XYZ file of C-alpha atoms in Angstrom:
651
model
C -1.840 17.013 6.612
C 0.032 19.675 8.661
C 0.895 22.849 6.776
C -1.685 22.193 4.034
C -3.858 24.745 2.267
C -7.012 23.109 0.925
C -8.041 25.004 -2.185
C -11.729 24.709 -3.147
C -12.065 23.136 -6.595
C -14.840 25.541 -7.619
C -13.214 28.729 -6.316
C -13.176 31.742 -8.609
C -14.938 32.821 -11.781
C -18.187 31.059 -12.548
C -19.289 30.634 -16.154
C -21.523 33.751 -16.100
C -18.802 36.054 -14.728
C -16.133 34.660 -17.060
C -18.478 35.171 -20.005
C -19.226 38.786 -18.991
C -15.536 39.686 -18.622
C -14.608 38.018 -21.933
C -17.424 39.845 -23.749
C -16.357 43.195 -22.286
C -12.724 42.685 -23.298
C -13.701 41.607 -26.804
C -16.143 44.494 -27.240
C -13.596 47.045 -26.045
C -11.041 45.820 -28.594
C -13.472 45.539 -31.522
C -15.328 48.829 -30.956
C -12.391 50.910 -29.810
C -13.998 51.479 -26.429
C -17.392 50.899 -24.827
C -19.429 51.571 -21.674
C -20.494 49.585 -18.635
C -23.319 50.675 -16.328
C -21.711 50.638 -12.910
C -19.378 47.716 -12.128
C -19.588 44.926 -14.695
C -18.907 42.409 -11.904
C -18.304 42.794 -8.170
C -14.519 42.931 -8.269
C -12.623 46.236 -8.162
C -9.421 44.753 -9.667
C -11.247 43.419 -12.722
C -13.191 46.665 -13.140
C -9.921 48.664 -13.104
C -8.415 46.321 -15.695
C -11.455 46.751 -17.947
C -11.268 50.540 -17.622
C -7.652 50.405 -18.755
C -8.798 48.467 -21.852
C -11.326 51.197 -22.701
C -14.466 49.974 -20.925
C -15.650 53.258 -19.397
C -18.013 53.275 -16.428
C -21.106 55.452 -16.003
C -24.026 55.537 -13.575
C -26.128 57.705 -15.900
C -27.465 55.463 -18.696
C -29.781 58.241 -19.906
C -26.704 60.050 -21.280
C -25.953 57.178 -23.674
C -27.525 56.849 -27.100
C -26.799 56.377 -30.788
C -23.142 55.615 -31.463
C -22.514 54.260 -27.950
C -21.855 50.589 -27.218
C -22.963 49.375 -23.772
C -22.015 46.066 -22.120
C -24.804 44.943 -19.770
C -23.384 43.608 -16.505
C -23.574 39.949 -15.444
C -26.194 40.703 -12.766
C -28.596 42.092 -15.398
C -30.147 45.534 -15.537
C -33.488 47.273 -14.890
C -35.841 46.665 -17.791
C -36.645 50.373 -18.132
C -32.922 51.096 -18.498
C -32.608 48.504 -21.280
C -35.721 49.846 -23.015
C -34.350 53.388 -22.757
C -31.007 52.420 -24.289
C -32.758 50.666 -27.139
C -35.077 53.628 -27.737
C -32.100 56.016 -27.922
C -30.292 53.786 -30.430
C -27.457 52.563 -28.196
C -25.889 49.221 -29.156
C -26.221 46.786 -26.241
C -23.970 43.764 -25.697
C -25.870 41.564 -23.255
C -23.362 40.027 -20.824
C -26.133 39.116 -18.378
C -25.576 35.647 -16.912
C -27.772 33.112 -18.779
C -29.139 31.932 -15.422
C -30.285 35.483 -14.627
C -31.837 35.807 -18.110
C -33.848 32.661 -17.432
C -35.222 34.104 -14.187
C -36.117 37.371 -15.960
C -38.211 35.339 -18.418
C -39.911 33.417 -15.587
C -40.806 36.674 -13.822
C -42.180 38.245 -17.015
C -44.111 35.070 -17.840
C -45.680 34.988 -14.369
C -47.253 38.386 -15.005
C -48.570 37.248 -18.411
C -50.206 34.271 -16.674
C -51.897 36.539 -14.095
C -49.566 35.408 -11.296
C -47.466 37.481 -8.862
C -43.726 36.895 -8.905
C -42.053 36.111 -5.570
C -38.276 36.662 -5.534
C -36.286 35.211 -2.603
C -33.058 37.206 -2.234
C -31.463 40.440 -1.088
C -33.935 43.260 -1.926
C -31.257 45.879 -2.711
C -28.935 43.614 -4.699
C -28.595 44.710 -8.372
C -29.628 41.265 -9.616
C -32.809 41.213 -7.506
C -33.699 44.809 -8.387
C -33.254 43.945 -12.066
C -35.423 40.823 -11.781
C -38.176 42.764 -9.999
C -38.344 45.247 -12.882
C -39.597 42.585 -15.290
C -43.111 42.600 -13.778
C -45.507 45.159 -12.299
C -46.063 43.929 -8.711
C -43.177 41.724 -7.554
C -42.877 40.429 -4.000
C -39.271 40.390 -2.739
C -38.546 38.452 0.467
C -35.117 38.198 2.104
C -36.102 34.990 3.873
C -38.777 33.031 5.762
C -39.484 35.827 8.260
C -40.521 38.173 5.440
C -42.729 35.421 4.011
C -44.508 34.855 7.330
C -45.033 38.593 7.792
C -46.619 38.921 4.336
C -48.936 35.960 4.927
C -50.017 37.480 8.243
C -50.967 40.786 6.575
C -54.153 39.416 4.984
C -55.869 36.039 4.718
C -56.557 36.761 1.040
C -52.800 36.669 0.306
C -52.988 32.860 0.528
C -55.264 32.725 -2.530
C -53.044 34.839 -4.831
C -51.490 32.740 -7.657
C -47.705 32.902 -7.132
C -44.546 32.079 -9.098
C -41.541 31.659 -6.764
C -37.913 32.128 -7.911
C -34.601 32.748 -6.146
C -31.635 35.056 -6.573
C -28.929 32.963 -8.269
C -26.621 33.330 -5.248
C -29.273 32.827 -2.559
C -28.336 30.531 0.332
C -30.209 27.304 -0.374
C -31.439 26.877 3.203
C -33.119 30.326 3.082
C -34.767 29.572 -0.252
C -36.010 26.103 0.674
C -37.383 27.244 4.046
C -39.174 30.157 2.350
C -40.799 28.162 -0.440
C -41.853 25.384 1.936
C -43.846 27.947 3.944
C -45.398 29.392 0.774
C -46.251 25.954 -0.595
C -47.904 24.944 2.682
C -49.918 28.132 3.196
C -50.863 29.202 -0.347
C -53.292 27.495 -2.683
C -51.806 28.162 -6.141
C -48.000 28.157 -6.332
C -45.383 27.447 -9.011
C -41.839 27.040 -7.646
C -38.653 27.270 -9.722
C -35.284 26.423 -8.148
C -33.163 29.106 -9.847
C -30.163 29.011 -7.524
C -27.120 28.655 -9.787
C -25.703 25.103 -9.661
C -22.192 26.542 -9.545
C -23.190 28.695 -6.558
C -24.690 25.722 -4.715
C -21.607 23.588 -5.384
C -19.310 26.402 -4.258
C -21.302 26.854 -1.038
C -21.451 23.104 -0.309
C -17.742 22.702 -0.989
C -16.885 25.695 1.220
C -18.955 24.256 4.085
C -17.239 20.883 3.746
C -13.721 22.393 3.750
C -14.532 24.779 6.622
C -15.419 21.785 8.792
C -11.930 20.295 8.293
C -9.601 23.287 8.796
C -8.297 25.574 11.528
C -8.578 28.771 9.459
C -10.795 29.553 6.474
C -10.045 32.372 4.025
C -12.727 33.650 1.633
C -11.548 35.869 -1.227
C -13.881 38.293 -2.971
C -15.164 41.821 -3.278
C -17.044 43.039 -0.198
C -19.956 44.134 -2.405
C -20.327 40.585 -3.742
C -23.413 38.790 -2.401
C -22.115 35.300 -3.142
C -18.804 36.073 -1.360
C -20.712 37.313 1.691
C -22.819 34.142 1.686
C -19.688 31.976 1.451
C -18.308 33.738 4.517
C -21.548 33.215 6.459
C -21.606 29.527 5.545
C -17.946 28.984 6.538
C -18.487 30.689 9.904
C -20.980 27.973 10.851
C -18.263 25.288 10.701
C -14.930 27.051 11.303
C -13.968 29.167 14.367
C -11.674 31.523 12.398
C -12.941 32.854 9.054
C -11.428 35.851 7.238
C -12.939 37.567 4.192
C -10.364 39.468 2.116
C -10.233 41.100 -1.321
C -6.632 40.197 -2.204
C -3.344 38.886 -0.756
C -2.380 42.300 0.659
C -5.029 41.891 3.377
C -3.535 38.630 4.687
C -1.825 38.843 8.067
C 0.594 36.374 9.687
C -1.605 36.586 12.788
C -4.373 34.832 10.844
C -2.409 31.564 10.954
C -1.106 31.363 14.527
C -1.404 27.738 15.574
C -2.834 26.805 12.179
C -1.939 23.393 10.747
C -4.571 23.174 7.978
C -6.164 26.183 6.240
C -8.946 26.364 3.701
C -9.292 28.719 0.747
C -12.316 29.516 -1.402
C -13.330 32.501 -3.502
C -16.449 34.203 -4.786
C -17.660 33.927 -8.363
C -16.165 37.322 -9.289
C -12.613 36.581 -8.128
C -9.984 36.176 -10.895
C -7.667 33.164 -10.887
C -4.609 35.433 -10.549
C -5.771 36.799 -7.202
C -6.594 33.288 -5.959
C -3.109 32.029 -6.881
C -1.483 34.998 -5.160
C -3.546 34.433 -1.989
C -2.788 30.695 -2.138
C 0.961 31.338 -2.398
C 0.928 33.891 0.423
C -1.088 31.609 2.724
C 1.305 28.748 2.011
C 4.306 30.892 2.840
C 2.700 32.169 6.047
C 1.917 28.649 7.258
C 5.392 27.444 6.287
C 6.903 30.343 8.187
C 4.816 29.437 11.217
C 5.845 25.776 11.116
C 9.356 26.072 9.651
C 8.258 24.310 6.486
C 9.989 24.886 3.134
C 7.492 23.362 0.756
C 7.338 25.372 -2.465
C 4.222 27.003 -3.776
C 4.478 24.801 -6.898
C 4.367 21.644 -4.777
C 1.331 22.866 -2.878
C -0.372 23.931 -6.081
C 0.236 20.488 -7.594
C -1.391 18.966 -4.517
C -4.505 21.000 -5.288
C -4.984 19.252 -8.626
C -7.708 16.642 -8.672
C -6.821 12.976 -8.652
C -9.265 11.263 -10.971
C -10.590 7.779 -10.262
C -13.134 5.698 -12.116
C -16.595 6.444 -10.735
C -15.742 9.970 -9.506
C -18.204 12.741 -10.249
C -16.464 15.780 -11.701
C -17.596 19.171 -12.957
C -15.649 20.931 -15.670
C -15.759 23.570 -18.396
C -16.200 22.662 -22.056
C -13.047 23.809 -23.856
C -13.516 22.370 -27.366
C -16.083 20.485 -29.449
C -15.447 18.083 -32.347
C -17.925 15.990 -34.368
C -17.150 12.923 -32.206
C -16.294 14.238 -28.748
C -16.352 17.109 -26.255
C -13.145 18.172 -24.472
C -13.542 19.226 -20.831
C -11.248 20.962 -18.334
C -11.895 19.342 -14.947
C -8.893 20.835 -13.123
C -6.873 17.607 -13.309
C -3.492 16.717 -14.789
C -5.161 14.424 -17.298
C -6.930 15.712 -20.415
C -10.613 14.766 -20.170
C -13.161 14.198 -22.914
C -16.691 12.870 -23.486
C -17.464 10.618 -26.451
C -20.635 11.515 -28.343
C -22.118 8.137 -27.329
C -21.561 9.095 -23.668
C -23.125 12.533 -24.156
C -26.532 11.468 -25.495
C -28.591 8.462 -26.600
C -29.646 10.239 -29.793
C -27.371 8.954 -32.617
C -28.437 11.817 -34.912
C -27.570 14.555 -32.398
C -24.616 16.873 -32.905
C -22.400 17.744 -29.913
C -22.594 21.479 -30.649
C -26.399 21.321 -30.373
C -26.130 19.915 -26.829
C -23.266 21.865 -25.251
C -21.215 24.953 -26.059
C -17.677 26.098 -25.334
C -17.435 27.573 -21.800
C -20.505 25.619 -20.629
C -20.203 24.042 -17.186
C -20.928 20.318 -17.369
C -21.255 17.628 -14.693
C -19.999 14.132 -15.538
C -18.754 10.834 -14.110
C -15.308 9.338 -14.781
C -15.607 6.036 -16.681
C -11.920 5.412 -17.454
C -8.542 6.879 -16.441
C -5.327 6.283 -18.425
C -2.487 7.771 -16.389
C 0.145 6.464 -18.807
C -1.206 8.381 -21.787
C -2.603 11.159 -19.596
C -6.300 11.218 -20.417
C -9.642 10.428 -18.778
C -12.931 9.408 -20.363
C -16.086 11.013 -18.951
C -19.814 10.351 -19.348
C -22.730 12.685 -18.817
C -25.256 10.033 -19.831
C -24.188 7.592 -17.119
C -24.167 10.325 -14.480
C -27.764 11.205 -15.324
C -28.692 7.525 -14.915
C -26.888 7.395 -11.553
C -28.705 10.516 -10.391
C -32.079 9.029 -11.314
C -31.362 5.892 -9.284
C -30.172 8.012 -6.355
C -33.360 10.071 -6.563
C -35.424 6.881 -6.573
C -33.541 5.520 -3.539
C -33.909 8.826 -1.717
C -37.621 8.810 -2.542
C -38.031 5.572 -0.553
C -36.402 7.114 2.514
C -38.283 10.419 2.223
C -41.568 8.777 1.153
C -41.646 11.261 -1.720
C -44.627 11.274 -4.074
C -43.381 10.819 -7.649
C -45.148 11.139 -10.993
C -44.980 8.710 -13.888
C -46.847 7.249 -16.852
C -48.342 3.746 -16.987
C -46.626 1.990 -19.910
C -47.776 -1.622 -19.602
C -49.877 -4.214 -17.799
C -48.228 -7.464 -16.759
C -48.973 -10.445 -14.603
C -49.986 -9.194 -11.214
C -49.998 -5.458 -11.835
C -48.841 -2.559 -14.014
C -45.526 -0.956 -15.001
C -45.036 2.800 -14.515
C -42.176 4.775 -16.089
C -40.756 7.258 -13.563
C -37.893 9.385 -14.953
C -36.979 6.529 -17.282
C -36.986 3.888 -14.501
C -39.622 1.140 -14.700
C -41.574 0.786 -11.452
C -43.744 -2.282 -10.847
C -47.037 -1.562 -9.078
C -48.895 -4.701 -7.840
C -52.605 -4.855 -8.685
C -53.426 -4.510 -4.982
C -51.535 -1.197 -4.941
C -52.932 0.162 -8.223
C -55.794 1.980 -6.533
C -58.288 0.073 -8.717
C -61.031 -2.294 -7.447
C -60.237 -6.004 -7.266
C -60.618 -7.598 -10.702
C -60.626 -4.260 -12.561
C -59.234 -4.036 -16.098
C -55.791 -2.544 -15.445
C -55.067 -2.118 -19.159
C -57.388 0.907 -19.115
C -54.699 2.711 -17.066
C -52.078 2.528 -19.835
C -50.842 6.015 -20.902
C -52.390 7.584 -17.801
C -50.292 9.889 -15.608
C -50.231 8.610 -12.024
C -48.700 9.572 -8.702
C -47.036 6.921 -6.562
C -44.611 6.247 -3.728
C -41.606 4.009 -4.248
C -41.658 1.305 -1.571
C -38.742 -0.941 -2.564
C -35.526 -0.479 -4.597
C -32.828 -2.975 -5.559
C -30.426 -1.176 -7.904
C -28.321 -4.288 -8.567
C -31.369 -6.237 -9.759
C -32.845 -3.054 -11.278
C -36.070 -3.781 -9.401
C -38.333 -0.982 -8.176
C -41.745 -1.464 -6.544
C -44.270 1.298 -5.907
C -47.778 2.015 -4.632
C -50.409 4.258 -6.174
C -52.995 3.340 -3.547
C -51.007 4.840 -0.661
C -50.998 8.222 -2.428
C -54.680 8.164 -3.388
C -55.750 6.992 0.078
C -53.693 9.697 1.739
C -55.119 12.322 -0.603
C -58.639 11.050 -0.017
C -58.147 11.049 3.752
C -56.843 14.624 3.657
C -59.775 15.649 1.464
C -62.221 13.999 3.870
C -60.702 15.830 6.832
C -60.959 19.082 4.911
C -64.633 18.436 4.064
C -65.646 17.516 7.615
C -63.749 20.446 9.129
C -65.538 23.009 6.959
C -68.937 21.480 6.138
C -72.068 23.424 7.032
C -75.751 23.404 6.072
C -76.331 25.269 2.828
C -72.724 25.007 1.621
C -72.418 24.289 -2.102
C -70.118 21.701 -3.710
C -69.413 20.416 -7.193
C -69.657 16.632 -7.008
C -69.555 13.506 -9.146
C -72.264 10.828 -9.227
C -70.595 7.634 -7.908
C -73.572 5.242 -7.705
C -77.360 5.139 -8.066
C -80.247 3.419 -6.258
C -84.010 3.458 -6.730
C -84.368 6.042 -3.983
C -81.518 8.434 -4.886
C -77.867 8.904 -5.905
C -74.557 9.023 -4.021
C -72.335 11.975 -4.925
C -68.585 12.368 -4.199
C -68.007 15.963 -3.055
C -64.223 15.669 -2.741
C -63.380 12.464 -0.882
C -66.697 12.166 0.982
C -69.942 10.714 -0.408
C -73.308 12.351 0.263
C -76.790 11.114 -0.697
C -79.285 13.041 -2.828
C -82.779 11.634 -2.271
C -84.856 11.197 -5.420
C -87.231 13.905 -4.189
C -84.292 16.365 -4.023
C -83.024 15.692 -7.530
C -85.646 17.687 -9.413
C -88.753 19.803 -8.944
C -90.396 17.518 -11.499
C -91.904 14.258 -10.322
C -89.574 11.398 -11.425
C -89.757 7.639 -10.938
C -86.032 6.848 -11.033
C -82.871 8.963 -10.672
C -81.748 7.773 -14.116
C -84.305 10.147 -15.626
C -82.120 13.142 -14.685
C -78.530 11.853 -14.252
C -76.136 8.929 -14.634
C -72.947 7.637 -12.972
C -70.039 9.969 -13.726
C -72.182 13.087 -14.164
C -71.127 16.317 -12.450
C -73.760 17.810 -10.152
C -73.941 21.108 -8.322
C -75.216 20.160 -4.851
C -75.748 21.798 -1.454
C -75.830 20.413 2.091
C -79.297 19.838 3.571
C -78.137 18.055 6.753
C -75.106 16.116 8.060
C -74.144 13.836 10.953
C -70.370 13.852 11.724
C -70.637 10.891 14.101
C -72.356 8.636 11.568
C -70.507 10.275 8.661
C -73.721 10.846 6.755
C -74.507 13.818 4.530
C -77.852 14.663 2.912
C -77.547 16.726 -0.250
C -79.937 18.565 -2.515
C -79.888 19.579 -6.167
C -83.175 21.485 -6.505
C -82.745 25.240 -6.564
C -84.479 26.310 -3.332
C -84.332 29.942 -4.347
C -87.046 29.233 -6.910
C -90.687 28.912 -5.724
C -92.483 26.679 -8.283
C -95.920 28.017 -7.224
C -94.738 31.579 -7.819
C -93.447 30.529 -11.256
C -96.871 29.050 -12.043
C -98.816 32.105 -10.851
C -96.605 34.420 -12.914
C -97.167 32.340 -16.026
C -100.812 31.174 -15.919
C -104.308 32.356 -15.012
C -107.791 30.753 -14.986
C -108.909 30.170 -18.579
C -105.365 29.714 -19.960
C -104.494 26.652 -22.014
C -101.373 24.748 -20.950
C -99.449 21.765 -22.283
C -98.994 19.363 -19.338
C -97.439 15.956 -18.590
C -99.520 13.191 -16.975
C -97.583 12.096 -13.863
C -100.060 9.875 -11.975
C -103.378 8.113 -12.635
C -105.917 7.663 -9.828
C -109.428 6.211 -9.761
C -110.942 9.695 -9.560
C -108.780 11.375 -12.183
C -105.223 12.189 -13.288
C -102.500 14.453 -11.873
C -100.559 16.464 -14.436
C -97.388 18.569 -14.088
C -98.097 22.141 -15.208
C -94.620 23.510 -14.315
C -91.837 21.607 -12.522
C -92.926 21.235 -8.907
C -96.605 22.158 -9.446
C -99.288 19.558 -10.344
C -102.962 20.037 -11.208
C -105.890 17.588 -11.099
C -107.915 16.565 -14.143
C -111.069 15.093 -12.631
C -112.335 11.920 -14.364
C -115.390 13.876 -15.544
C -113.070 16.373 -17.317
C -110.917 13.871 -19.161
C -113.220 13.210 -22.129
C -116.457 14.473 -23.691
C -118.069 11.178 -22.805
C -118.431 9.019 -19.734
C -115.375 6.802 -19.011
C -114.915 4.088 -16.402
C -111.321 4.875 -15.473
C -108.681 7.499 -16.507
C -106.307 4.941 -18.042
C -108.933 4.229 -20.726
C -107.876 7.559 -22.261
C -104.589 8.647 -20.631
C -101.187 7.140 -19.764
C -98.394 8.330 -17.481
C -95.861 10.472 -19.302
C -98.352 11.549 -21.972
C -98.365 15.239 -22.976
C -101.856 16.755 -23.370
C -103.363 20.228 -23.684
C -105.672 21.316 -20.844
C -107.619 24.369 -19.804
C -107.057 25.832 -16.332
C -110.575 26.000 -14.860
C -109.835 26.942 -11.222
C -106.933 28.031 -8.963
C -107.076 27.818 -5.152
C -104.221 30.095 -4.114
C -104.647 29.433 -0.393
C -104.424 25.636 -0.717
C -102.249 25.822 -3.851
C -104.553 23.568 -5.833
C -105.307 23.684 -9.560
C -108.254 22.228 -11.489
C -107.640 21.262 -15.116
C -109.937 20.111 -17.917
C -109.399 18.383 -21.240
C -113.134 18.279 -21.851
C -113.367 22.083 -21.752
C -111.248 22.163 -24.905
C -113.367 19.479 -26.557
C -116.849 20.872 -25.623
C -117.133 23.531 -28.369
C -116.384 20.963 -31.049
C -118.966 18.596 -29.558
C -121.639 21.344 -29.561
C -120.999 22.150 -33.267
C -121.393 18.483 -34.184
C -124.715 18.402 -32.316
C -126.085 21.473 -34.210
C -125.219 20.008 -37.618
C -127.106 16.854 -36.767
């Protein structure tokens, strides 16, 4: 519409700034004056107003102590400054934005967990400097270029456990590009999206308006990071963008040839300044076009028109036992019934939301006659879940859920409260497997089909597991080498060895490589499901075959034997094989000795099995050691001979 000024719905004070200003005003009145460390918010007009109310400004916190009341700014403060104020007995009123407080806790927690905090934002911004002070070795990156430079410094940087957060006013594109690089390159990363929802909405709304207008005006203090970001975002879509601090900076030249102008404001801009700029812009455009529309008419046009199904964001203004009243910037009074706030019948509204909270809802009913609108947060959350599910199909996103039931043909997985049917063929289990064993298990899946009207969702676990297995196989084959060690799981067993999964690829451990001891079957030393430490003996990439070993090759069994025994020593041995000429016995794992048939008993025997059996433990005397040929002679008879001689003498 010619001559229109489109006013952004979210322009002006955000919840955190409004809260900080209200706390400062209240504290100044109640305490008869107080202090702020630097500017409470990035707006010179508001700071001057606060100073007139008795909120004095200082840049030297070390001069404050007992008897002084200090209001901590919305951006937060350096931890050492807060600790110093507390130590000196100053009374602190914490006006730090709750979103910033949450990030401070995440940064401090990362250090407690042995992780390094990564902060994406402007390094010299007060908020970022304050966040960085909550841990010992923070990493602050202004964007993806800084991230790439840090990763290029040292290969070992990729293995450092990281916790990634963002400045509340960070441009989302910068944050997402940065964390995507970190997630791809680093091995142990936790990512928290800490960009303020109000900031994101303000930026998105500004971009949308800028694409529709001839001139875009952004109001805010020049020191304000979020105002600067709004200006940068608008400049991508609008050819003429002007950043001003108040109406005095507007010029008629701004609006030459302008038919539609846009107006938004940073989070630290008071409503009074926005209204003054709005009125001035309207008058300038009217003057340019000969229009005589009043400011009141234009302002009324800026009010929202509510329709059933609209998503609206508002501020909680009052709470009763049965409902929550919300200001959504419309002519109608808006409220949320308790039943539309939560599913919990025992919950109290004041335990869920608080006055001045920002809340996102959907309009469920509009009564223009009586002038009210009914809202629902519960239904909006349900809508968002369905939208996320539908988007997941398009993006092929991997989602996580819990198996809640088995039914005919497959299983049911709960994903964010939505029931997803997974056919048996897509469960990732072998044909005919007992799917009920999966109930209560956490699984990852891809949604393959969605019909919101029929509330039908179909997914596949197999596609995720196969993709993960394929990636793991590629990783194994790209890095495998002889001698490399892996921790594997026994998948199956045969008479001649076991097959071990070393991370998506199976290798075979021959029975002779399972143990230094002589064994008949692999089941003597392991079973399916056991974890084994294995190493690569040989591999063939073309045939996709890998030979693995378990025996510790750093140990020489013969050396172990020689260090432990000498000729004449008595040893307890295990019979491992019977031959016609005698029996072989294991002295230490990997070293056998021979008991000749003539040394098995103190009498003549026809065959060794008349006296011995495989697996039997007997005591023997070591009668000879051939170190060159690594052969050992053993004798049972040598231990029996003295007793036989005594019996002969008595007779």
